[in-house]
Amino acid sequence: MDSARKAYAKTLTINHYSPEKVPWRRLGQYLYRIVEDGTNTQMRLAAIESLLPPRTMGPVFHFHEMHDEGFLIKSGTVRFHSPGRPDVDAKAGDMVVIPIRLPHRFSNPFDEEAVFVNTITPGFFVRYFEHLEELIGEGIELTPEVNKAALLRFATLPLDHATIEQLEAESRESFQETQNGKLTNGEANGGAPKTPAIPELDLANKGGKGVSEYGVPV
């Protein structure tokens, strides 16, 4: 390490999150606590821990414009929803990743409480939970209206009912087109579906010189 890196390293510490030292904070019917608020990572990463009581609906459908999310399930089962896609039931030890702009929500429709750690990259969205806590105040329920108002302040867009229905309808149409395509590819005659050919790279028109041993144009 050079002198500049050594000097910078001396300003850093290992952040050790210990659950028993951090009390739960209430968001209506839900609980959360901050695992990493971003101050140790220059906001590159933040994380929270959340508890979903049994038979709770979770947030409204939404998508994020500025951050990816990871969900590591610690206990119970969390159901992840995305319009037009099959639900995903993630159990203890499972990891779910939600990329930027994928519409989603999660819930706990089961009889056991669920706990998960939610990573946020970059970490600015951690402030959403504190803002939501202020909006709810002493309220005992997180309502969809309050949820939507808080999301909009943090580069996150809630979906209205019409958009959700449209996404689900488009998914059904796409699935039907796929099924029809399989039939025309030979399944109707009892044969295996034909695999579409993979287009070759047009390296001559892209200034490429060839392909590396890993299949990457060079």
mmCIF file of C-alpha atoms in Angstrom:
data_model
loop_
_atom_site.group_PDB
_atom_site.id
_atom_site.type_symbol
_atom_site.label_atom_id
_atom_site.label_comp_id
_atom_site.label_asym_id
_atom_site.label_seq_id
_atom_site.Cartn_x
_atom_site.Cartn_y
_atom_site.Cartn_z
ATOM 1 C CA MET A 1 0.000 0.000 0.000
ATOM 2 C CA ASP A 2 1.227 3.491 -0.754
ATOM 3 C CA SER A 3 1.171 6.224 1.905
ATOM 4 C CA ALA A 4 -2.154 7.683 0.725
ATOM 5 C CA ARG A 5 -3.920 4.306 0.912
ATOM 6 C CA LYS A 6 -2.397 3.594 4.317
ATOM 7 C CA ALA A 7 -3.594 6.952 5.632
ATOM 8 C CA TYR A 8 -7.097 6.331 4.315
ATOM 9 C CA ALA A 9 -7.203 2.785 5.715
ATOM 10 C CA LYS A 10 -6.478 4.164 9.179
ATOM 11 C CA THR A 11 -9.761 6.090 9.048
ATOM 12 C CA LEU A 12 -11.791 2.907 8.465
ATOM 13 C CA THR A 13 -13.242 0.403 10.908
ATOM 14 C CA ILE A 14 -15.030 -2.944 10.708
ATOM 15 C CA ASN A 15 -18.736 -2.400 11.304
ATOM 16 C CA HIS A 16 -20.025 -5.293 13.429
ATOM 17 C CA TYR A 17 -23.808 -5.549 13.503
ATOM 18 C CA SER A 18 -25.074 -7.455 16.519
ATOM 19 C CA PRO A 19 -28.898 -7.878 16.567
ATOM 20 C CA GLU A 20 -29.199 -7.952 20.340
ATOM 21 C CA LYS A 21 -27.635 -4.486 20.516
ATOM 22 C CA VAL A 22 -30.010 -2.842 18.025
ATOM 23 C CA PRO A 23 -33.679 -2.486 19.073
ATOM 24 C CA TRP A 24 -36.508 -3.010 16.617
ATOM 25 C CA ARG A 25 -38.261 0.083 15.281
ATOM 26 C CA ARG A 26 -41.918 0.036 14.293
ATOM 27 C CA LEU A 27 -43.431 0.720 10.868
ATOM 28 C CA GLY A 28 -47.108 0.251 11.637
ATOM 29 C CA GLN A 29 -47.643 -3.514 11.711
ATOM 30 C CA TYR A 30 -44.037 -4.204 10.682
ATOM 31 C CA LEU A 31 -40.687 -4.012 12.473
ATOM 32 C CA TYR A 32 -37.284 -2.988 11.152
ATOM 33 C CA ARG A 33 -33.811 -2.072 12.332
ATOM 34 C CA ILE A 34 -30.845 -0.657 10.484
ATOM 35 C CA VAL A 35 -27.950 -3.054 9.932
ATOM 36 C CA GLU A 36 -25.764 -0.607 7.955
ATOM 37 C CA ASP A 37 -26.812 2.997 7.343
ATOM 38 C CA GLY A 38 -24.255 3.651 4.599
ATOM 39 C CA THR A 39 -21.858 5.747 6.660
ATOM 40 C CA ASN A 40 -19.244 2.967 6.568
ATOM 41 C CA THR A 41 -19.460 2.544 2.782
ATOM 42 C CA GLN A 42 -19.853 6.109 1.506
ATOM 43 C CA MET A 43 -23.434 5.032 0.713
ATOM 44 C CA ARG A 44 -22.346 2.298 -1.694
ATOM 45 C CA LEU A 45 -24.181 -0.246 0.457
ATOM 46 C CA ALA A 46 -26.832 -0.116 3.171
ATOM 47 C CA ALA A 47 -28.809 -2.885 4.829
ATOM 48 C CA ILE A 48 -31.800 -3.280 7.106
ATOM 49 C CA GLU A 49 -33.430 -6.179 8.920
ATOM 50 C CA SER A 50 -37.206 -6.526 8.704
ATOM 51 C CA LEU A 51 -39.827 -8.615 10.468
ATOM 52 C CA LEU A 52 -43.108 -9.448 8.715
ATOM 53 C CA PRO A 53 -45.860 -10.728 11.013
ATOM 54 C CA PRO A 54 -47.955 -13.684 9.809
ATOM 55 C CA ARG A 55 -50.643 -12.951 7.216
ATOM 56 C CA THR A 56 -49.376 -9.501 6.243
ATOM 57 C CA MET A 57 -49.458 -8.029 2.736
ATOM 58 C CA GLY A 58 -46.183 -6.086 2.721
ATOM 59 C CA PRO A 59 -45.599 -3.031 0.501
ATOM 60 C CA VAL A 60 -47.479 -2.008 -2.632
ATOM 61 C CA PHE A 61 -46.175 -2.976 -6.080
ATOM 62 C CA HIS A 62 -43.286 -0.666 -7.002
ATOM 63 C CA PHE A 63 -39.962 -0.464 -8.811
ATOM 64 C CA HIS A 64 -36.724 1.330 -8.018
ATOM 65 C CA GLU A 65 -34.956 3.672 -10.420
ATOM 66 C CA MET A 66 -31.649 3.939 -8.577
ATOM 67 C CA HIS A 67 -30.825 0.838 -6.546
ATOM 68 C CA ASP A 68 -30.733 -2.954 -6.587
ATOM 69 C CA GLU A 69 -31.985 -4.987 -3.651
ATOM 70 C CA GLY A 70 -31.008 -8.275 -2.082
ATOM 71 C CA PHE A 71 -33.116 -10.241 0.423
ATOM 72 C CA LEU A 72 -31.488 -12.869 2.639
ATOM 73 C CA ILE A 73 -34.201 -14.767 4.501
ATOM 74 C CA LYS A 74 -33.304 -15.510 8.128
ATOM 75 C CA SER A 75 -36.487 -17.220 9.299
ATOM 76 C CA GLY A 76 -39.949 -18.029 8.015
ATOM 77 C CA THR A 77 -40.943 -17.686 4.368
ATOM 78 C CA VAL A 78 -41.322 -14.513 2.297
ATOM 79 C CA ARG A 79 -43.357 -14.532 -0.911
ATOM 80 C CA PHE A 80 -42.064 -12.285 -3.703
ATOM 81 C CA HIS A 81 -44.465 -11.069 -6.382
ATOM 82 C CA SER A 82 -43.852 -9.502 -9.793
ATOM 83 C CA PRO A 83 -46.768 -8.842 -12.176
ATOM 84 C CA GLY A 84 -46.956 -11.450 -14.908
ATOM 85 C CA ARG A 85 -44.390 -13.727 -13.270
ATOM 86 C CA PRO A 86 -44.785 -16.724 -10.941
ATOM 87 C CA ASP A 87 -44.545 -15.941 -7.237
ATOM 88 C CA VAL A 88 -41.321 -16.954 -5.485
ATOM 89 C CA ASP A 89 -41.466 -18.381 -1.959
ATOM 90 C CA ALA A 90 -38.079 -17.798 -0.321
ATOM 91 C CA LYS A 91 -37.325 -19.795 2.827
ATOM 92 C CA ALA A 92 -34.695 -19.395 5.553
ATOM 93 C CA GLY A 93 -31.237 -19.362 3.968
ATOM 94 C CA ASP A 94 -32.543 -18.331 0.526
ATOM 95 C CA MET A 95 -31.369 -15.180 -1.260
ATOM 96 C CA VAL A 96 -33.505 -13.116 -3.638
ATOM 97 C CA VAL A 97 -32.144 -10.297 -5.832
ATOM 98 C CA ILE A 98 -34.388 -7.591 -7.289
ATOM 99 C CA PRO A 99 -32.706 -5.525 -10.044
ATOM 100 C CA ILE A 100 -33.421 -1.887 -10.803
ATOM 101 C CA ARG A 101 -36.799 -1.300 -12.519
ATOM 102 C CA LEU A 102 -38.263 -4.755 -11.887
ATOM 103 C CA PRO A 103 -41.808 -4.231 -10.530
ATOM 104 C CA HIS A 104 -42.215 -6.198 -7.321
ATOM 105 C CA ARG A 105 -43.556 -6.462 -3.823
ATOM 106 C CA PHE A 106 -43.299 -9.058 -1.069
ATOM 107 C CA SER A 107 -45.649 -10.482 1.557
ATOM 108 C CA ASN A 108 -45.972 -13.053 4.323
ATOM 109 C CA PRO A 109 -49.214 -14.970 3.692
ATOM 110 C CA PHE A 110 -48.112 -17.756 6.033
ATOM 111 C CA ASP A 111 -48.821 -18.543 9.704
ATOM 112 C CA GLU A 112 -45.242 -17.905 10.877
ATOM 113 C CA GLU A 113 -43.461 -14.565 11.153
ATOM 114 C CA ALA A 114 -40.644 -13.958 8.667
ATOM 115 C CA VAL A 115 -37.365 -12.106 9.154
ATOM 116 C CA PHE A 116 -34.978 -11.047 6.404
ATOM 117 C CA VAL A 117 -31.951 -8.822 5.816
ATOM 118 C CA ASN A 118 -32.426 -6.400 2.913
ATOM 119 C CA THR A 119 -29.321 -5.050 1.142
ATOM 120 C CA ILE A 120 -29.550 -1.782 -0.803
ATOM 121 C CA THR A 121 -26.947 -0.749 -3.410
ATOM 122 C CA PRO A 122 -26.298 2.116 -3.503
ATOM 123 C CA GLY A 123 -27.528 2.740 0.001
ATOM 124 C CA PHE A 124 -29.521 5.995 -0.140
ATOM 125 C CA PHE A 125 -32.867 4.162 0.061
ATOM 126 C CA VAL A 126 -32.168 3.393 3.727
ATOM 127 C CA ARG A 127 -33.532 6.884 4.458
ATOM 128 C CA TYR A 128 -36.904 5.763 3.090
ATOM 129 C CA PHE A 129 -37.505 3.640 6.181
ATOM 130 C CA GLU A 130 -36.772 6.509 8.545
ATOM 131 C CA HIS A 131 -39.039 8.807 6.517
ATOM 132 C CA LEU A 132 -41.776 6.179 6.504
ATOM 133 C CA GLU A 133 -41.453 5.854 10.254
ATOM 134 C CA GLU A 134 -42.057 9.603 10.602
ATOM 135 C CA LEU A 135 -45.095 9.498 8.310
ATOM 136 C CA ILE A 136 -46.717 6.646 10.221
ATOM 137 C CA GLY A 137 -45.948 8.142 13.613
ATOM 138 C CA GLU A 138 -47.870 6.269 16.283
ATOM 139 C CA GLY A 139 -50.127 4.636 13.706
ATOM 140 C CA ILE A 140 -50.616 0.915 14.033
ATOM 141 C CA GLU A 141 -50.864 0.201 10.302
ATOM 142 C CA LEU A 142 -48.824 1.004 7.209
ATOM 143 C CA THR A 143 -51.491 1.929 4.648
ATOM 144 C CA PRO A 144 -50.993 1.844 0.854
ATOM 145 C CA GLU A 145 -51.475 5.618 0.713
ATOM 146 C CA VAL A 146 -48.668 6.341 3.181
ATOM 147 C CA ASN A 147 -46.496 3.691 1.521
ATOM 148 C CA LYS A 148 -46.864 5.319 -1.916
ATOM 149 C CA ALA A 149 -46.165 8.819 -0.613
ATOM 150 C CA ALA A 150 -42.911 7.675 1.002
ATOM 151 C CA LEU A 151 -41.735 5.683 -2.029
ATOM 152 C CA LEU A 152 -42.065 8.652 -4.378
ATOM 153 C CA ARG A 153 -39.499 10.640 -2.406
ATOM 154 C CA PHE A 154 -36.794 8.036 -2.989
ATOM 155 C CA ALA A 155 -36.673 7.413 -6.757
ATOM 156 C CA THR A 156 -39.216 4.612 -6.434
ATOM 157 C CA LEU A 157 -42.467 4.443 -8.364
ATOM 158 C CA PRO A 158 -45.567 2.626 -7.120
ATOM 159 C CA LEU A 159 -47.687 0.843 -9.734
ATOM 160 C CA ASP A 160 -51.372 1.582 -10.161
ATOM 161 C CA HIS A 161 -53.951 -1.153 -10.674
ATOM 162 C CA ALA A 162 -54.225 -0.549 -14.431
ATOM 163 C CA THR A 163 -50.465 -0.946 -14.935
ATOM 164 C CA ILE A 164 -50.425 -4.170 -12.934
ATOM 165 C CA GLU A 165 -53.277 -5.599 -15.014
ATOM 166 C CA GLN A 166 -51.526 -4.541 -18.232
ATOM 167 C CA LEU A 167 -48.273 -6.264 -17.234
ATOM 168 C CA GLU A 168 -50.134 -9.434 -16.328
ATOM 169 C CA ALA A 169 -52.088 -9.395 -19.605
ATOM 170 C CA GLU A 170 -48.913 -8.884 -21.648
ATOM 171 C CA SER A 171 -47.304 -11.786 -19.833
ATOM 172 C CA ARG A 172 -50.237 -14.054 -20.664
ATOM 173 C CA GLU A 173 -50.046 -13.017 -24.322
ATOM 174 C CA SER A 174 -46.299 -13.644 -24.402
ATOM 175 C CA PHE A 175 -46.761 -17.086 -22.839
ATOM 176 C CA GLN A 176 -49.416 -17.956 -25.414
ATOM 177 C CA GLU A 177 -47.151 -16.827 -28.265
ATOM 178 C CA THR A 178 -44.373 -18.989 -26.847
ATOM 179 C CA GLN A 179 -46.672 -22.009 -26.701
ATOM 180 C CA ASN A 180 -47.832 -21.405 -30.259
ATOM 181 C CA GLY A 181 -44.217 -21.092 -31.356
ATOM 182 C CA LYS A 182 -43.378 -24.448 -29.789
ATOM 183 C CA LEU A 183 -46.209 -26.067 -31.722
ATOM 184 C CA THR A 184 -45.040 -24.656 -35.043
ATOM 185 C CA ASN A 185 -41.499 -25.833 -34.260
ATOM 186 C CA GLY A 186 -42.552 -29.472 -34.338
ATOM 187 C CA GLU A 187 -44.209 -30.274 -31.024
ATOM 188 C CA ALA A 188 -47.574 -30.523 -32.797
ATOM 189 C CA ASN A 189 -46.213 -33.499 -34.763
ATOM 190 C CA GLY A 190 -44.799 -35.203 -31.702
ATOM 191 C CA GLY A 191 -41.266 -34.008 -32.286
ATOM 192 C CA ALA A 192 -38.995 -32.020 -30.030
ATOM 193 C CA PRO A 193 -39.141 -28.231 -30.393
ATOM 194 C CA LYS A 194 -36.460 -26.764 -32.593
ATOM 195 C CA THR A 195 -33.858 -24.610 -30.892
ATOM 196 C CA PRO A 196 -33.392 -21.240 -32.633
ATOM 197 C CA ALA A 197 -29.949 -20.766 -34.076
ATOM 198 C CA ILE A 198 -27.647 -18.411 -32.191
ATOM 199 C CA PRO A 199 -26.685 -15.508 -34.471
ATOM 200 C CA GLU A 200 -22.982 -15.265 -35.239
ATOM 201 C CA LEU A 201 -21.033 -12.213 -34.161
ATOM 202 C CA ASP A 202 -20.441 -9.815 -37.010
ATOM 203 C CA LEU A 203 -16.948 -8.872 -35.904
ATOM 204 C CA ALA A 204 -15.982 -7.450 -39.285
ATOM 205 C CA ASN A 205 -18.569 -4.682 -38.967
ATOM 206 C CA LYS A 206 -17.742 -3.937 -35.331
ATOM 207 C CA GLY A 207 -14.015 -3.535 -35.602
ATOM 208 C CA GLY A 208 -13.383 -6.787 -33.717
ATOM 209 C CA LYS A 209 -10.362 -8.965 -34.310
ATOM 210 C CA GLY A 210 -11.692 -12.229 -32.987
ATOM 211 C CA VAL A 211 -13.088 -13.991 -29.952
ATOM 212 C CA SER A 212 -11.207 -14.812 -26.753
ATOM 213 C CA GLU A 213 -11.137 -18.295 -25.211
ATOM 214 C CA TYR A 214 -14.107 -17.182 -23.082
ATOM 215 C CA GLY A 215 -16.207 -16.223 -26.098
ATOM 216 C CA VAL A 216 -15.748 -12.474 -25.604
ATOM 217 C CA PRO A 217 -15.132 -10.319 -28.732
ATOM 218 C CA VAL A 218 -11.617 -8.827 -28.754
#
